[in-house]
CSV table of C-alpha atoms in Angstrom, one decimal:
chain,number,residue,atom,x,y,z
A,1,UNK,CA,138.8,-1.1,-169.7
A,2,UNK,CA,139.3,1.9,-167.1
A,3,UNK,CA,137.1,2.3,-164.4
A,4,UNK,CA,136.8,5.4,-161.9
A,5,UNK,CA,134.5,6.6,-159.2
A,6,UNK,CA,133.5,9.4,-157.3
A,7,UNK,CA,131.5,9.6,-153.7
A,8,UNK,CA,129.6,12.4,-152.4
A,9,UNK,CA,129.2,12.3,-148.5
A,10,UNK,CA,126.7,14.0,-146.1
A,11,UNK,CA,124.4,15.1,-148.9
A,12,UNK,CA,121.2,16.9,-146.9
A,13,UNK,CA,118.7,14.7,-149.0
A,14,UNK,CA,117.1,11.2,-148.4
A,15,UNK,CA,118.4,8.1,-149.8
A,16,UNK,CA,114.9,7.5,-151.3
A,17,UNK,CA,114.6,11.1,-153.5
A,18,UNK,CA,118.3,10.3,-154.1
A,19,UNK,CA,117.7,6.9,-155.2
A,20,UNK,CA,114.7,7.8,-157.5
A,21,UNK,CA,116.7,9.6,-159.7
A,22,UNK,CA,120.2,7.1,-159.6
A,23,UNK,CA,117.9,4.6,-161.3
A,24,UNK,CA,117.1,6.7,-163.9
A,25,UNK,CA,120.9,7.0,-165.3
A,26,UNK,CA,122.5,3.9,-164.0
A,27,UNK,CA,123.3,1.8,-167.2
A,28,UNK,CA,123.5,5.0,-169.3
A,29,UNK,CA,125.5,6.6,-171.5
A,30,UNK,CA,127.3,9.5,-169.6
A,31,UNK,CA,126.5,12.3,-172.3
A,32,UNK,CA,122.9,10.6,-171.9
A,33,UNK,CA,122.6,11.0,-168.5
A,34,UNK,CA,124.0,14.0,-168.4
A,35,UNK,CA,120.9,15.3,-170.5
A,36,UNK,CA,118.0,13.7,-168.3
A,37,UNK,CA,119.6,15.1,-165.2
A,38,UNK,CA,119.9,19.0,-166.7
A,39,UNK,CA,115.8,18.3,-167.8
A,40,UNK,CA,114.9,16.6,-163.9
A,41,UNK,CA,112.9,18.9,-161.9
A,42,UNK,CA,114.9,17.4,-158.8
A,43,UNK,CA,117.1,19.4,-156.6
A,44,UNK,CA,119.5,16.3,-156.2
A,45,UNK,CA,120.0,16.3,-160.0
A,46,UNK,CA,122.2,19.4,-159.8
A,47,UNK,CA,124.5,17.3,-156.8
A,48,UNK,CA,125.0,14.5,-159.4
A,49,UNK,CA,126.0,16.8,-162.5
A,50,UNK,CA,128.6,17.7,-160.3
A,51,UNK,CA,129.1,14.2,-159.2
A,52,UNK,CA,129.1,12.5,-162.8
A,53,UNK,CA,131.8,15.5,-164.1
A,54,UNK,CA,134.8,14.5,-160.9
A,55,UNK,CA,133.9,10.9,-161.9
A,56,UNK,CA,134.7,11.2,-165.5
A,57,UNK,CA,137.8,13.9,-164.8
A,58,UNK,CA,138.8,10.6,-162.3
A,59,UNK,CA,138.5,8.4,-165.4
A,60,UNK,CA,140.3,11.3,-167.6
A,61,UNK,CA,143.4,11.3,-165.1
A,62,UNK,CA,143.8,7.5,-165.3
A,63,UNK,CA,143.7,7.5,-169.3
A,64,UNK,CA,147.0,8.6,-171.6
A,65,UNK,CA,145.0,9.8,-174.4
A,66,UNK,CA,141.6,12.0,-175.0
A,67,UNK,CA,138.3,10.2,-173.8
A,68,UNK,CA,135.5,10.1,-175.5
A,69,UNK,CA,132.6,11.2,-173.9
A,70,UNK,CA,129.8,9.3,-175.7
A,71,UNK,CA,131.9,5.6,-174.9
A,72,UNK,CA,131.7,6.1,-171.3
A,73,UNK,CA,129.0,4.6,-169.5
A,74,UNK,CA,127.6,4.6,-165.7
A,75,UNK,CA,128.0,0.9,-164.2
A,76,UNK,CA,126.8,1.5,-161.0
A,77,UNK,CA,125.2,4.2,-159.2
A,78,UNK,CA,123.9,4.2,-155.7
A,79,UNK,CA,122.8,6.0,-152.6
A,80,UNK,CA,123.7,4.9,-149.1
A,81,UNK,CA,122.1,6.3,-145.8
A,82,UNK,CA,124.4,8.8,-143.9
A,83,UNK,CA,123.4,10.0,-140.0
A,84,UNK,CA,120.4,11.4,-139.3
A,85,UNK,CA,120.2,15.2,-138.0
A,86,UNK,CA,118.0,15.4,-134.9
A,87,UNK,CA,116.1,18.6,-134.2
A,88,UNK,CA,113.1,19.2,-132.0
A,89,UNK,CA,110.0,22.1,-133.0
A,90,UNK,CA,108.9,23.5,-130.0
A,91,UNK,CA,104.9,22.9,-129.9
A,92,UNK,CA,102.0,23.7,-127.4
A,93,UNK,CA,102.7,23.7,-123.4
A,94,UNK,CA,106.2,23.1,-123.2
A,95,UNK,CA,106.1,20.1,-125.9
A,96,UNK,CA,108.6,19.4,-128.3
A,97,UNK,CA,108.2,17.3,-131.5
A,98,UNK,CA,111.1,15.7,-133.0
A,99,UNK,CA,112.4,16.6,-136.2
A,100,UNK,CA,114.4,14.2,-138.4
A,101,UNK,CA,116.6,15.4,-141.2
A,102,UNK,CA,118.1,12.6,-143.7
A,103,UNK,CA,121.6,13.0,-145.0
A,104,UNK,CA,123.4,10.4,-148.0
A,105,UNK,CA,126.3,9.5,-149.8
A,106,UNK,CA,125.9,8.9,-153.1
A,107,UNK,CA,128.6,6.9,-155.5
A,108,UNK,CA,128.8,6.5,-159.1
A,109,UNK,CA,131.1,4.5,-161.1
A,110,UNK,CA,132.0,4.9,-164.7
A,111,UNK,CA,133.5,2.6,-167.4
A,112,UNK,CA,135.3,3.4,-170.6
């Protein structure tokens, strides 16, 4: 049993869009997830393809022979919250509004 992972840091998206769509894979197979993510409308989807392919070139490093991409399956996949961006809109007579933007990182962890 060989296991690898990959991590993706300060990814300019919320935990909760990211997480929507981990949830969807995790458990799967990885040509099986790999399908649902190219057919998600999500612009996070395209952030794990790239994600899922280091992880299972990870897994292909640690393996002598050829993998099999239909035997591998995601164990765990998760989002964590990174720092916050803080901006401010300026507004109406001299007021400013703050603006928050949400960053992640986002691991997955495969299995043969």
């Amino acid at each position: 049993m060989i296991r690898s992972q990959a991590q993706a840091k300060y990814i300019r998206t919320s935990t909760y869009k990211s997480r929507r769509v981990l949830k969807q894979i995790q458990g799967q197979k990885y040509t099986d997830a790999r399908l649902m993510l190219e057919f998600m409308p999500y612009k996070v989807c395209k952030i794990i393809i790239k994600l899922l392919e280091s992880a299972l070139n990870n897994i292909e490093q640690k393996s002598d022979k050829k993998i099999d991409k239909t035997e591998v399956k995601i164990v765990e996949a998760f989002a964590n919250k990174g720092p916050v961006l803080k901006r401010f809109q300026p507004r109406a007579q001299g007021r400013a509004f703050p603006i928050r933007k949400p960053t992640c990182h986002i691991n997955i962890k495969l299995e043969l």
